[in-house]
DNA sequence: CGGGACATTGAACCTAGTCAACGTCGGTGG
DNA sequence: CCACCGACGTTGACTAGGTTCAATGTCCCG
């Protein structure tokens, strides 16, 4: 089956040229010269890949990407930016927003075709990759007889790669689905009035993201950011609703997840309230150890400070103390836990 | 229909004497001379009221009361202590554990009969009282067609009066049902290692208590204590499970409650972490105002301290400041909010 | 190998906790 | 009905722990 490519580019020469090349290469091509029309075309008939200029009047490339990422049907479509600007900052901004690649104009035919093919191939690779995470989801649904629903969900797997430091959703965004983290690591944070961050959660492979926003039908209460390159699977809201209504087991499972979450939050509250800095630090390290299942991990002082609700300087000092006491080892931003037992028993 | 009375009393003379009186008065009487047997009798054939001695070998009266409160079928049965000790401390301990009355030996026939009748009458009164709370539950269940289930639950309404400062459940207890608070006010707290309390929640009429323990099938993560005399309705675990499996709407409703709970806990976490004492105090007062729907309320400095995670002395000081600034009024343990707007906008 | 981001260390400051003494309220018993 | 007691609330003085500001050191990426 022919792959559909959507091109959004306001320069007529370039657009026509690209269309010609792609049609020769056997793709079906849709095109437009402005961002708004591009978004609408994408919604009407989901393409397999999108090429998009950054600098455009009215709605620019970043805006297009943002709007597309709001809808489940377009969120997973590979997105390649076309631009004359090869500057560092723009490139990063685009990648952080979730673009998959970047072509600097002028580009030759081979470059273009190679980029498209590599993206399409990668996307297919991901479909196969889905790992245990989704199998677990299958289990969950299949427990009783949700076979049809199960098939449907898996067939329509939407996936999305997220790069380090990229924001998955912002506090206040209305969610469009539930995320299942397939690989990587993600943190959720809340911002205090003065700009300080508090980490409300840290997630690893097989964890669900945004459960409570999704299930309470409200906007996200925190901001989710990738701590490292991650792969996410989106379960669209409507399908989730359907599952919940059809299969009590699914609802029970989510209820359990939520209830445990509350438990954890309450524990954290107690710690935050009355524990000394040493104790809070120890607990933060233990949480990291538990969820990475390893005795060493990389984390910035800033993130640690946000986890334990203290100043970065205090983190530094406390870690130095811990090192002097033989509890941990540290080099740069890598921390290795040496004496788990004593950390666990840390007195207040 | 004849009412069943169970008597647990190790002194043979007194027991025989009471049995005689009660049978003359038209009650069906079961009796035993030790606590263990008493508990078993109560489980086998739920009595309408229980009279129980405190001082007994093996299992004393407090133990009996505790064991009975663990089972849904006996939790709501009126319980009267019989004892020679008229001392203040014992009386309070008994009442705090949930005893409904106290008879000091020696007591005469009239005293005994009056106590029993008053208890039975009160219990019946409660059945009628149930107020809007349960009607709301009905709504919830009836939304679709859960008529049968609905009827069943309402028929088997278990109710229980809880006196001020009485503990409803302890952290670590395995729950046997979900509580619906019909009237009164309840707090849930967690204890830090050093004994300081942190209030994790405060509940008013129509709120559910212990949702997350119940739904995650684990022990309670906090201790629930009545802030004033309260009336609770117990929805036994099994019925809850049934409802959840039969009616997705019910599950959805609870999911929403849980999700909102998480939201609140996260907000609290952020406050606890970075806010000044003044701000924390203001937030605590606002929370009290919101949930009592009144501008004045009675609360001890200790409870306030547990809510805002600070020392009672600091609470005193901060309240004094607030009063001087015209934000609140206070006399004894009653606080009146004067300037809601400024409290809300309290800067950090 | 240079620059910027990240980490460490020192010193000053300040908030809120602790300890202690005193005041106030409400309930109980004489 | 009043006096007393214990629980609860207030205020002051002192102190410890953590934040802030500032300077310096170290790592990593291009």
XYZ file of C-alpha atoms (C1' of nucleotides) in Angstrom:
756
model
C 0.000 0.000 0.000
C 1.204 3.436 -0.950
C 2.387 5.626 1.910
C 0.787 9.034 2.303
C 3.040 12.066 2.751
C 1.772 15.502 3.755
C 3.858 18.542 2.842
C 3.347 21.932 4.435
C 5.617 24.551 2.858
C 4.907 28.110 1.826
C 7.645 28.405 -0.774
C 6.017 27.267 -4.016
C 9.243 26.246 -5.732
C 10.409 24.004 -2.969
C 6.962 22.485 -2.449
C 6.475 21.599 -6.115
C 9.933 20.186 -6.288
C 9.433 17.953 -3.273
C 6.044 16.764 -4.530
C 7.588 15.779 -7.824
C 10.373 13.802 -6.212
C 8.070 11.975 -3.823
C 5.536 11.049 -6.462
C 8.337 9.670 -8.558
C 9.420 7.633 -5.548
C 5.926 6.118 -5.295
C 4.343 8.054 -2.442
C 0.867 9.547 -2.384
C 1.311 13.241 -1.697
C -0.957 15.859 -0.151
C 0.241 19.421 0.150
C -0.626 22.930 1.195
C 1.140 26.241 1.542
C 0.021 27.193 5.044
C -0.022 25.749 8.531
C -3.730 25.884 9.259
C -4.706 24.059 6.109
C -1.966 21.543 6.862
C -3.392 20.732 10.257
C -6.843 20.294 8.795
C -5.582 18.027 6.046
C -3.814 15.914 8.625
C -6.974 15.575 10.697
C -9.130 14.684 7.691
C -6.899 12.006 6.340
C -4.115 10.928 8.662
C -0.875 10.795 6.676
C 1.960 8.366 7.313
C 4.518 11.137 7.578
C 4.540 14.918 7.602
C 7.112 17.359 6.215
C 6.694 20.877 7.478
C 8.400 24.229 7.071
C 9.074 26.172 10.268
C 8.864 29.740 9.049
C 5.370 30.311 7.735
C 2.915 33.181 8.021
C -0.081 32.754 10.367
C 0.678 29.396 11.915
C 4.320 28.368 12.005
C 5.799 24.890 12.065
C 6.005 24.735 15.841
C 2.310 25.592 16.023
C 1.458 22.855 13.540
C 3.417 20.314 15.530
C 1.740 21.415 18.738
C -1.758 21.165 17.320
C -1.069 17.759 15.829
C 0.233 16.470 19.134
C -3.108 17.328 20.712
C -5.016 14.697 18.802
C -4.521 11.001 19.272
C -4.812 10.238 15.582
C -1.946 12.525 14.607
C 0.240 12.401 17.665
C 2.239 9.448 16.490
C 2.755 10.528 12.907
C 6.471 11.060 12.166
C 7.170 14.741 11.729
C 10.107 16.246 9.819
C 10.922 19.933 9.865
C 12.130 21.663 6.706
C 14.031 24.870 7.247
C 16.706 27.189 6.070
C 17.833 27.904 9.575
C 20.410 25.454 10.679
C 20.980 27.146 13.950
C 21.422 25.222 17.079
C 18.674 26.725 19.131
C 15.916 26.171 16.615
C 16.966 22.622 16.034
C 16.751 21.850 19.708
C 13.473 23.585 20.155
C 11.980 21.557 17.321
C 13.340 18.283 18.637
C 12.167 19.016 22.127
C 8.699 19.627 20.890
C 8.671 16.148 19.444
C 9.829 16.513 15.860
C 11.495 13.376 14.608
C 13.976 14.878 12.179
C 15.196 18.059 10.630
C 16.100 18.800 7.030
C 18.087 21.923 6.282
C 17.291 23.632 3.030
C 18.634 23.266 0.476
C 18.556 19.481 0.610
C 19.032 17.087 -2.275
C 16.707 14.311 -3.358
C 18.653 11.555 -1.676
C 18.700 13.308 1.664
C 14.965 13.815 1.509
C 14.120 10.257 0.539
C 16.551 8.811 3.048
C 15.070 10.837 5.885
C 11.524 9.820 5.027
C 12.348 6.168 4.631
C 14.331 6.003 7.815
C 11.467 7.562 9.742
C 8.872 5.255 8.280
C 11.030 2.253 8.992
C 11.653 3.359 12.544
C 7.961 3.790 13.087
C 7.308 0.244 11.913
C 10.091 -0.997 14.110
C 8.411 0.542 17.085
C 5.147 -1.193 16.360
C 6.957 -4.481 16.705
C 8.976 -3.375 19.679
C 6.151 -2.774 22.068
C 7.618 -5.187 24.550
C 6.039 -6.636 27.583
C 4.251 -3.466 28.519
C 1.479 -3.931 26.070
C 1.343 -7.618 26.620
C 0.664 -6.832 30.208
C -2.110 -4.571 29.075
C -3.446 -7.431 27.046
C -3.427 -9.645 30.078
C -5.297 -7.035 31.964
C -8.006 -6.760 29.402
C -8.083 -10.378 28.433
C -8.608 -11.461 32.008
C -12.242 -11.964 31.328
C -13.177 -11.856 27.695
C -12.415 -8.400 26.421
C -11.010 -9.937 23.263
C -12.569 -7.572 20.808
C -11.655 -4.492 22.781
C -8.178 -5.812 23.293
C -7.597 -6.397 19.599
C -8.871 -2.982 18.804
C -6.530 -1.253 21.191
C -3.495 -3.108 20.060
C -4.256 -2.654 16.412
C -4.444 1.058 16.914
C -1.366 1.405 19.024
C -0.214 4.976 18.919
C 3.375 5.406 19.883
C 5.577 8.388 20.334
C 9.232 8.901 21.047
C 10.074 11.588 23.548
C 13.523 13.010 23.858
C 15.316 13.926 27.039
C 13.945 17.074 28.665
C 11.005 17.145 26.300
C 7.708 17.989 27.926
C 4.985 15.399 27.497
C 2.196 17.505 28.904
C 1.894 20.721 30.831
C -0.048 21.415 33.996
C -3.415 22.713 32.878
C -3.459 20.876 29.527
C -6.568 18.869 28.844
C -5.436 15.322 28.310
C -6.462 13.261 25.347
C -5.465 9.896 26.600
C -3.593 7.800 29.055
C 0.116 7.259 28.527
C 1.841 3.972 29.062
C 5.573 4.402 29.432
C 7.209 1.661 27.408
C 10.814 2.582 27.954
C 12.765 5.440 29.487
C 12.122 7.533 32.545
C 9.746 10.404 33.176
C 9.162 12.816 36.043
C 6.082 14.808 36.937
C 6.516 18.128 38.671
C 4.442 20.936 40.081
C 5.635 24.516 40.102
C 5.432 26.662 43.233
C 4.579 30.332 42.889
C 8.206 31.310 43.229
C 9.233 28.958 40.452
C 10.684 26.184 42.553
C 9.789 22.704 41.430
C 8.458 19.828 43.448
C 8.676 16.385 41.929
C 5.389 14.617 42.477
C 6.280 11.398 40.765
C 8.913 9.510 38.874
C 8.024 6.835 36.356
C 9.856 3.987 34.693
C 8.961 1.403 32.043
C 5.477 -0.119 32.351
C 4.139 2.746 34.462
C 1.028 4.683 33.550
C 1.230 8.421 33.216
C -1.568 10.874 33.834
C -3.974 8.328 35.241
C -5.729 10.677 37.561
C -6.191 13.497 35.093
C -7.588 11.024 32.607
C -9.891 9.270 34.996
C -11.229 12.371 36.675
C -11.762 14.010 33.321
C -9.922 17.110 34.306
C -6.826 18.919 33.154
C -3.420 17.621 34.174
C -2.412 18.766 37.636
C 1.292 18.537 36.949
C 3.825 18.777 34.180
C 5.453 15.625 32.798
C 8.977 15.802 31.447
C 11.221 13.060 30.115
C 14.336 12.434 32.180
C 15.815 10.440 29.332
C 14.767 9.444 25.830
C 11.533 7.548 26.245
C 8.915 5.700 24.297
C 5.277 6.292 25.113
C 2.112 4.577 24.033
C -1.066 6.566 24.022
C -4.349 4.924 24.905
C -6.963 7.320 23.581
C -9.550 8.561 26.007
C -12.548 7.115 24.203
C -11.110 3.632 24.161
C -10.257 3.904 27.801
C -13.815 4.911 28.641
C -15.112 1.988 26.646
C -12.852 -0.444 28.431
C -13.857 0.920 31.804
C -17.515 0.540 31.036
C -17.238 -2.927 29.577
C -14.802 -4.595 31.896
C -14.975 -4.141 35.658
C -11.567 -5.786 35.936
C -9.971 -2.912 34.102
C -11.638 -0.400 36.381
C -10.544 -2.380 39.430
C -6.998 -2.387 38.211
C -6.927 1.356 37.780
C -8.620 1.879 41.106
C -5.839 -0.103 42.677
C -3.200 1.976 40.963
C -4.856 5.165 42.139
C -5.259 3.930 45.677
C -1.594 3.006 45.860
C -0.701 6.369 44.491
C -2.615 8.033 47.307
C -0.813 5.873 49.800
C 2.532 6.951 48.431
C 1.573 10.595 48.347
C 0.507 10.436 51.968
C 3.778 8.888 52.975
C 5.581 11.584 51.101
C 3.481 14.181 52.894
C 4.462 12.827 56.252
C 8.100 12.889 55.306
C 7.958 16.327 53.829
C 6.303 17.592 56.954
C 8.423 16.310 59.768
C 11.610 14.718 58.525
C 15.068 16.217 58.717
C 16.968 16.950 55.563
C 19.145 13.881 56.045
C 16.139 11.635 56.293
C 14.407 13.223 53.328
C 17.538 12.814 51.255
C 17.873 9.180 52.251
C 14.244 8.531 51.309
C 14.704 10.205 47.947
C 17.741 8.052 47.200
C 15.859 4.947 48.224
C 12.979 5.828 45.952
C 15.387 6.222 43.063
C 17.057 2.936 43.875
C 13.750 1.104 44.084
C 12.387 2.285 40.805
C 15.563 1.940 38.781
C 16.284 -1.442 40.320
C 19.947 -0.592 40.373
C 22.356 0.723 42.953
C 23.616 3.506 40.741
C 21.810 6.173 38.809
C 22.419 9.539 37.191
C 20.465 12.489 38.451
C 21.109 16.215 38.657
C 21.261 17.958 42.024
C 18.369 20.063 40.833
C 16.119 17.073 40.273
C 17.125 15.630 43.611
C 16.329 18.948 45.241
C 12.900 18.910 43.615
C 12.321 15.360 44.867
C 13.215 16.065 48.452
C 11.986 19.654 48.559
C 15.203 21.370 49.542
C 17.842 23.665 48.073
C 20.373 22.278 45.612
C 23.209 23.411 47.882
C 21.724 21.417 50.711
C 21.589 18.400 48.419
C 25.273 18.803 47.668
C 26.204 19.121 51.309
C 24.104 16.185 52.397
C 25.469 13.964 49.666
C 29.016 14.942 50.642
C 28.226 13.964 54.228
C 26.760 10.658 53.085
C 29.858 9.976 51.043
C 32.115 10.751 54.000
C 30.092 8.306 56.069
C 30.488 5.596 53.454
C 26.792 5.437 52.608
C 27.159 6.345 48.963
C 29.727 6.955 46.270
C 29.424 9.811 43.801
C 31.219 11.089 40.741
C 29.700 13.989 38.889
C 26.004 13.394 38.703
C 26.221 9.627 39.117
C 25.385 8.294 42.541
C 26.064 4.771 43.743
C 24.443 3.418 46.845
C 26.909 1.524 49.019
C 25.075 0.848 52.259
C 21.405 0.323 51.605
C 20.686 -0.942 55.092
C 22.023 2.112 56.854
C 20.281 4.425 54.425
C 17.006 2.691 55.114
C 17.461 2.952 58.835
C 18.585 6.583 58.721
C 17.385 8.214 61.892
C 15.653 11.530 61.840
C -40.682 -9.579 67.664
C -38.726 -10.268 70.819
C -35.442 -8.437 71.137
C -32.312 -10.505 71.771
C -29.959 -9.492 74.558
C -26.501 -10.968 75.052
C -24.939 -10.842 78.511
C -21.252 -11.407 79.120
C -20.470 -11.378 82.835
C -18.224 -13.628 84.880
C -19.913 -13.081 88.231
C -22.588 -15.790 88.404
C -24.848 -13.966 90.849
C -25.046 -10.825 88.836
C -25.474 -12.701 85.564
C -28.329 -14.856 86.811
C -29.972 -11.860 88.354
C -29.837 -9.841 85.130
C -31.103 -12.760 83.056
C -34.075 -13.111 85.333
C -35.000 -9.462 85.132
C -34.661 -9.298 81.375
C -36.678 -12.437 80.743
C -39.394 -11.036 82.952
C -39.273 -7.882 80.848
C -39.866 -9.926 77.700
C -36.413 -10.158 76.143
C -34.776 -13.240 74.699
C -31.537 -13.673 76.584
C -28.256 -15.367 75.691
C -25.451 -15.400 78.220
C -21.956 -16.594 78.963
C -19.377 -16.076 81.670
C -16.349 -15.258 79.515
C -15.341 -12.887 76.759
C -14.307 -15.366 74.093
C -17.543 -17.292 74.245
C -19.401 -14.003 74.196
C -17.775 -12.916 70.975
C -18.577 -16.238 69.371
C -22.185 -16.108 70.473
C -22.481 -12.628 69.013
C -21.092 -13.787 65.684
C -23.327 -16.850 65.504
C -26.536 -15.058 66.232
C -26.337 -11.282 66.140
C -28.061 -9.876 69.219
C -29.939 -6.600 69.344
C -27.947 -5.371 72.288
C -24.970 -6.529 74.338
C -24.234 -6.095 78.043
C -20.666 -6.815 78.964
C -18.497 -6.780 82.059
C -15.125 -5.076 81.765
C -13.043 -7.064 84.240
C -12.926 -10.646 83.074
C -10.210 -13.263 82.871
C -8.731 -14.089 79.449
C -10.515 -11.583 77.259
C -11.728 -8.441 78.975
C -14.595 -6.180 77.992
C -12.448 -3.847 75.948
C -11.201 -6.811 73.956
C -14.724 -8.026 73.338
C -15.768 -4.614 72.098
C -12.738 -4.421 69.843
C -13.350 -7.811 68.279
C -17.014 -7.065 67.720
C -16.181 -3.806 66.000
C -14.127 -5.752 63.492
C -17.100 -7.443 61.899
C -19.785 -5.645 59.938
C -22.585 -7.702 61.434
C -21.759 -6.790 65.016
C -20.280 -3.350 64.621
C -23.595 -1.565 64.932
C -24.957 -3.513 67.879
C -25.470 -1.270 70.935
C -22.943 -2.120 73.597
C -23.276 -1.425 77.320
C -20.462 -1.939 79.809
C -21.189 -3.335 83.274
C -18.593 -2.585 85.875
C -17.824 -1.937 89.478
C -15.250 0.643 88.598
C -16.866 4.004 88.330
C -13.628 5.762 87.785
C -13.315 8.506 85.334
C -10.538 7.103 83.239
C -12.132 3.742 82.585
C -15.382 5.330 81.641
C -13.729 7.476 79.045
C -11.676 4.662 77.651
C -14.792 2.577 77.189
C -16.744 5.339 75.569
C -13.887 6.189 73.272
C -13.745 2.640 72.089
C -17.343 2.884 71.023
C -19.387 1.657 73.945
C -22.814 3.216 73.990
C -23.408 3.278 77.720
C -22.016 2.356 81.079
C -23.726 0.783 84.041
C -21.996 0.930 87.399
C -22.526 -2.073 89.665
C -24.556 -2.354 91.724
C -27.420 -1.162 89.557
C -31.109 -1.664 90.191
C -33.655 -3.172 87.827
C -35.034 0.128 86.615
C -31.622 1.470 85.737
C -30.855 -1.625 83.728
C -34.112 -1.691 81.808
C -34.032 2.048 81.166
C -30.532 1.845 79.758
C -31.425 -1.011 77.440
C -34.629 0.545 76.205
C -33.060 3.897 75.575
C -30.314 2.290 73.544
C -32.682 0.224 71.465
C -34.876 3.208 70.806
C -31.942 5.331 69.791
C -30.812 2.671 67.375
C -34.210 2.599 65.708
C -34.228 6.364 65.519
C -30.983 6.238 63.625
C -32.354 3.889 61.030
C -34.938 6.499 60.123
C -32.536 9.390 60.317
C -30.235 8.415 57.533
C -30.706 11.701 55.770
C -29.668 12.692 52.299
C -26.388 10.865 52.414
C -27.875 7.520 51.663
C -30.298 8.938 49.194
C -27.306 10.224 47.336
C -25.887 6.746 47.408
C -29.146 5.541 45.992
C -28.889 8.017 43.182
C -25.428 6.829 42.466
C -26.432 3.249 42.192
C -29.781 3.842 40.617
C -28.272 5.844 37.815
C -28.593 2.917 35.533
C -30.654 0.098 36.886
C -28.965 -1.191 39.995
C -32.322 -1.401 41.702
C -31.897 -4.757 43.280
C -28.435 -3.978 44.579
C -29.603 -0.648 45.836
C -32.463 -2.119 47.816
C -30.205 -4.682 49.308
C -27.716 -2.140 50.556
C -30.299 0.102 52.056
C -32.109 -2.729 53.739
C -28.940 -3.804 55.436
C -27.806 -0.402 56.516
C -25.329 -0.755 59.298
C -24.961 2.368 61.324
C -22.775 3.359 64.160
C -22.480 6.390 66.388
C -19.011 7.591 67.114
C -18.244 9.915 69.950
C -15.831 12.778 69.931
C -12.202 11.636 69.978
C -13.184 8.053 69.389
C -11.038 6.194 66.925
C -12.863 4.712 63.943
C -9.958 2.718 62.637
C -6.248 2.537 63.246
C -3.423 2.636 60.762
C -2.622 -0.960 59.926
C -6.120 -2.317 60.611
C -7.611 -4.412 57.848
C -10.824 -2.699 56.845
C -14.109 -4.486 56.576
C -16.011 -1.899 54.631
C -16.323 1.583 53.364
C -17.630 4.252 55.699
C -20.048 6.925 54.654
C -20.060 9.822 57.077
C -23.673 10.793 57.643
C -23.176 13.535 60.168
C -20.335 14.950 62.198
C -16.715 15.522 61.367
C -13.780 13.142 61.151
C -10.052 13.548 60.654
C -7.518 11.066 59.349
C -3.977 11.310 60.623
C -0.642 9.622 60.176
C 1.880 9.363 62.966
C 5.514 10.298 62.464
C 8.184 8.244 64.191
C 8.574 10.822 66.898
C 4.862 10.792 67.623
C 3.881 14.002 65.896
C 0.692 13.824 63.904
C 0.030 14.915 60.369
C -3.563 15.346 59.321
C -4.018 13.760 55.930
C -7.680 14.510 55.545
C -10.712 16.031 57.145
C -14.194 14.798 56.368
C -17.691 16.189 56.805
C -21.197 14.840 56.167
C -21.612 12.857 52.941
C -17.926 12.118 52.574
C -16.546 8.630 52.187
C -13.947 7.377 54.594
C -11.275 4.819 53.874
C -11.946 4.622 50.169
C -8.431 3.859 49.177
C -7.792 1.184 51.775
C -11.021 -0.491 50.784
C -10.502 -0.300 47.072
C -6.890 -1.363 47.102
C -7.676 -4.213 49.432
C -4.975 -3.260 51.865
C -4.808 -2.156 55.452
C -5.661 1.406 56.360
C -2.765 3.760 55.835
C -3.946 6.247 58.420
C -5.912 6.516 61.628
C -9.413 7.984 61.577
C -10.670 9.835 64.633
C -13.944 11.684 65.215
C -13.573 15.414 65.740
C -17.125 15.583 67.066
C -19.925 13.119 67.681
C -20.599 11.510 64.345
C -22.822 9.003 62.644
C -21.309 6.529 60.233
C -22.815 4.069 57.827
C -20.826 1.012 56.930
C -21.009 -0.434 53.446
C -19.634 -3.936 53.832
C -16.776 -4.905 51.605
C -18.571 -7.702 49.818
C -21.448 -5.516 48.795
C -19.065 -2.897 47.596
C -17.259 -5.439 45.454
C -20.526 -6.574 44.003
C -21.565 -3.061 43.145
C -18.249 -2.365 41.508
C -18.481 -5.439 39.360
C -22.064 -4.912 38.350
C -22.237 -1.211 37.736
C -19.451 0.608 35.919
C -21.012 3.903 36.986
C -20.245 3.143 40.595
C -16.649 2.355 39.773
C -16.370 5.540 37.746
C -17.671 7.549 40.645
C -15.136 6.123 43.041
C -12.375 6.550 40.525
C -13.268 10.203 40.327
C -13.190 10.544 44.098
C -9.784 8.923 44.234
C -8.409 11.017 41.428
C -9.531 14.196 43.128
C -8.005 12.996 46.328
C -4.661 12.601 44.603
C -4.983 16.090 43.220
C -5.549 17.496 46.682
C -2.711 15.530 48.191
C -0.356 16.834 45.532
C -1.389 20.395 46.220
C -0.850 19.812 49.892
C 2.542 18.355 49.108
C 3.561 21.447 47.231
C 2.430 23.658 50.077
C 4.106 21.589 52.717
C 7.301 21.705 50.772
C 7.805 25.329 49.940
C 5.322 27.534 51.716
C 6.031 29.743 54.697
C 4.249 29.118 57.948
C 1.927 32.050 57.345
C 0.861 30.690 53.980
C 0.415 27.166 55.315
C -1.703 28.477 58.146
C -3.841 30.493 55.745
C -4.360 27.442 53.537
C -5.348 25.327 56.505
C -7.915 27.899 57.597
C -9.291 28.094 54.082
C -9.633 24.339 53.923
C -11.582 24.384 57.170
C -13.780 27.176 55.929
C -14.496 25.406 52.652
C -15.495 22.136 54.176
C -17.554 23.499 57.046
C -19.227 26.019 54.736
C -19.133 28.553 57.523
C -16.864 31.385 58.482
C -16.400 30.178 62.013
C -15.381 26.849 63.413
C -13.998 25.273 66.548
C -10.668 23.520 66.366
C -7.847 22.883 68.814
C -4.421 24.340 68.210
C -3.132 20.808 68.181
C -5.349 19.767 65.295
C -4.465 22.902 63.410
C -0.806 22.152 63.980
C -1.308 18.648 62.584
C -3.082 20.079 59.535
C -0.413 22.564 58.665
C 2.545 20.520 59.885
C 3.937 22.928 62.464
C 4.293 23.310 66.230
C 1.266 24.293 68.295
C 3.127 27.329 69.601
C 3.697 28.490 66.062
C -0.014 28.070 65.384
C -0.782 30.290 68.360
C 1.654 32.927 67.274
C 0.518 32.964 63.672
C -3.136 33.179 64.661
C -2.328 36.055 66.987
C -0.623 37.829 64.096
C -3.598 37.179 61.830
C -5.909 38.584 64.453
C -3.781 41.702 64.833
C -3.959 42.145 61.068
C -7.724 41.871 61.088
C -7.797 38.659 59.080
C -9.531 36.573 61.706
C -11.225 36.777 65.076
C -10.641 34.195 67.795
C -11.929 33.390 71.249
C -10.700 30.249 72.894
C -10.722 27.544 70.286
C -13.292 29.195 68.034
C -11.944 30.948 64.982
C -13.914 33.309 62.769
C -12.674 34.290 59.364
C -13.080 38.006 58.743
C -11.218 38.676 55.527
C -11.445 35.709 53.224
C -10.030 37.562 50.244
C -6.828 38.565 51.945
C -6.382 35.111 53.429
C -6.735 33.596 49.980
C -4.207 35.966 48.508
C -1.743 35.566 51.384
C 1.707 35.923 49.914
C 4.436 33.512 50.744
C 40.821 23.307 24.984
C 37.564 26.723 25.975
C 33.092 27.831 27.692
C 28.991 26.922 29.983
C 26.469 24.135 32.882
C 26.634 21.764 36.908
C 28.563 20.838 41.601
C 30.840 22.181 45.927
C 32.038 24.882 49.851
C 31.900 28.862 53.084
C 29.624 32.353 55.786
C 25.703 35.079 57.164
C 21.129 35.167 58.077
C 16.590 33.900 59.420
C 12.637 30.998 60.157
C 10.353 28.057 62.968
C 11.012 24.606 66.677
C 11.927 23.820 71.672
C 11.671 24.748 76.432
C 9.589 27.056 79.988
C 6.515 30.008 82.391
C 2.232 31.942 82.646
C -2.791 32.772 81.465
C -7.475 31.186 80.530
C -11.356 28.271 80.108
C -14.567 24.725 81.366
C -15.987 21.061 84.033
C -16.148 18.446 88.585
C -16.638 17.883 93.280
C -17.056 19.752 97.754
C -22.303 28.220 93.990
C -17.630 28.605 94.305
C -12.942 26.859 94.346
C -9.934 23.963 92.206
C -7.846 21.230 88.753
C -6.396 19.875 84.436
C -6.432 20.758 79.682
C -5.729 24.050 76.452
C -3.828 28.444 74.756
C -0.356 32.299 74.769
C 3.993 34.553 75.054
C 9.057 35.049 75.553
C 13.925 33.628 75.054
C 16.932 30.791 72.976
C 18.713 27.718 69.387
C 19.346 24.560 65.564
C 18.850 23.526 61.026
C 18.441 25.022 56.368
C 18.187 28.630 52.955
C 20.481 32.232 50.556
C 24.212 34.595 48.510
C 28.605 34.369 46.742
C 32.859 32.474 45.339
C 35.283 28.662 43.526
C 35.855 24.092 41.500
C 34.841 20.362 38.146
C 32.896 18.026 34.328
C 31.369 17.536 29.711
C 30.278 18.909 25.018
C 31.353 20.828 20.843
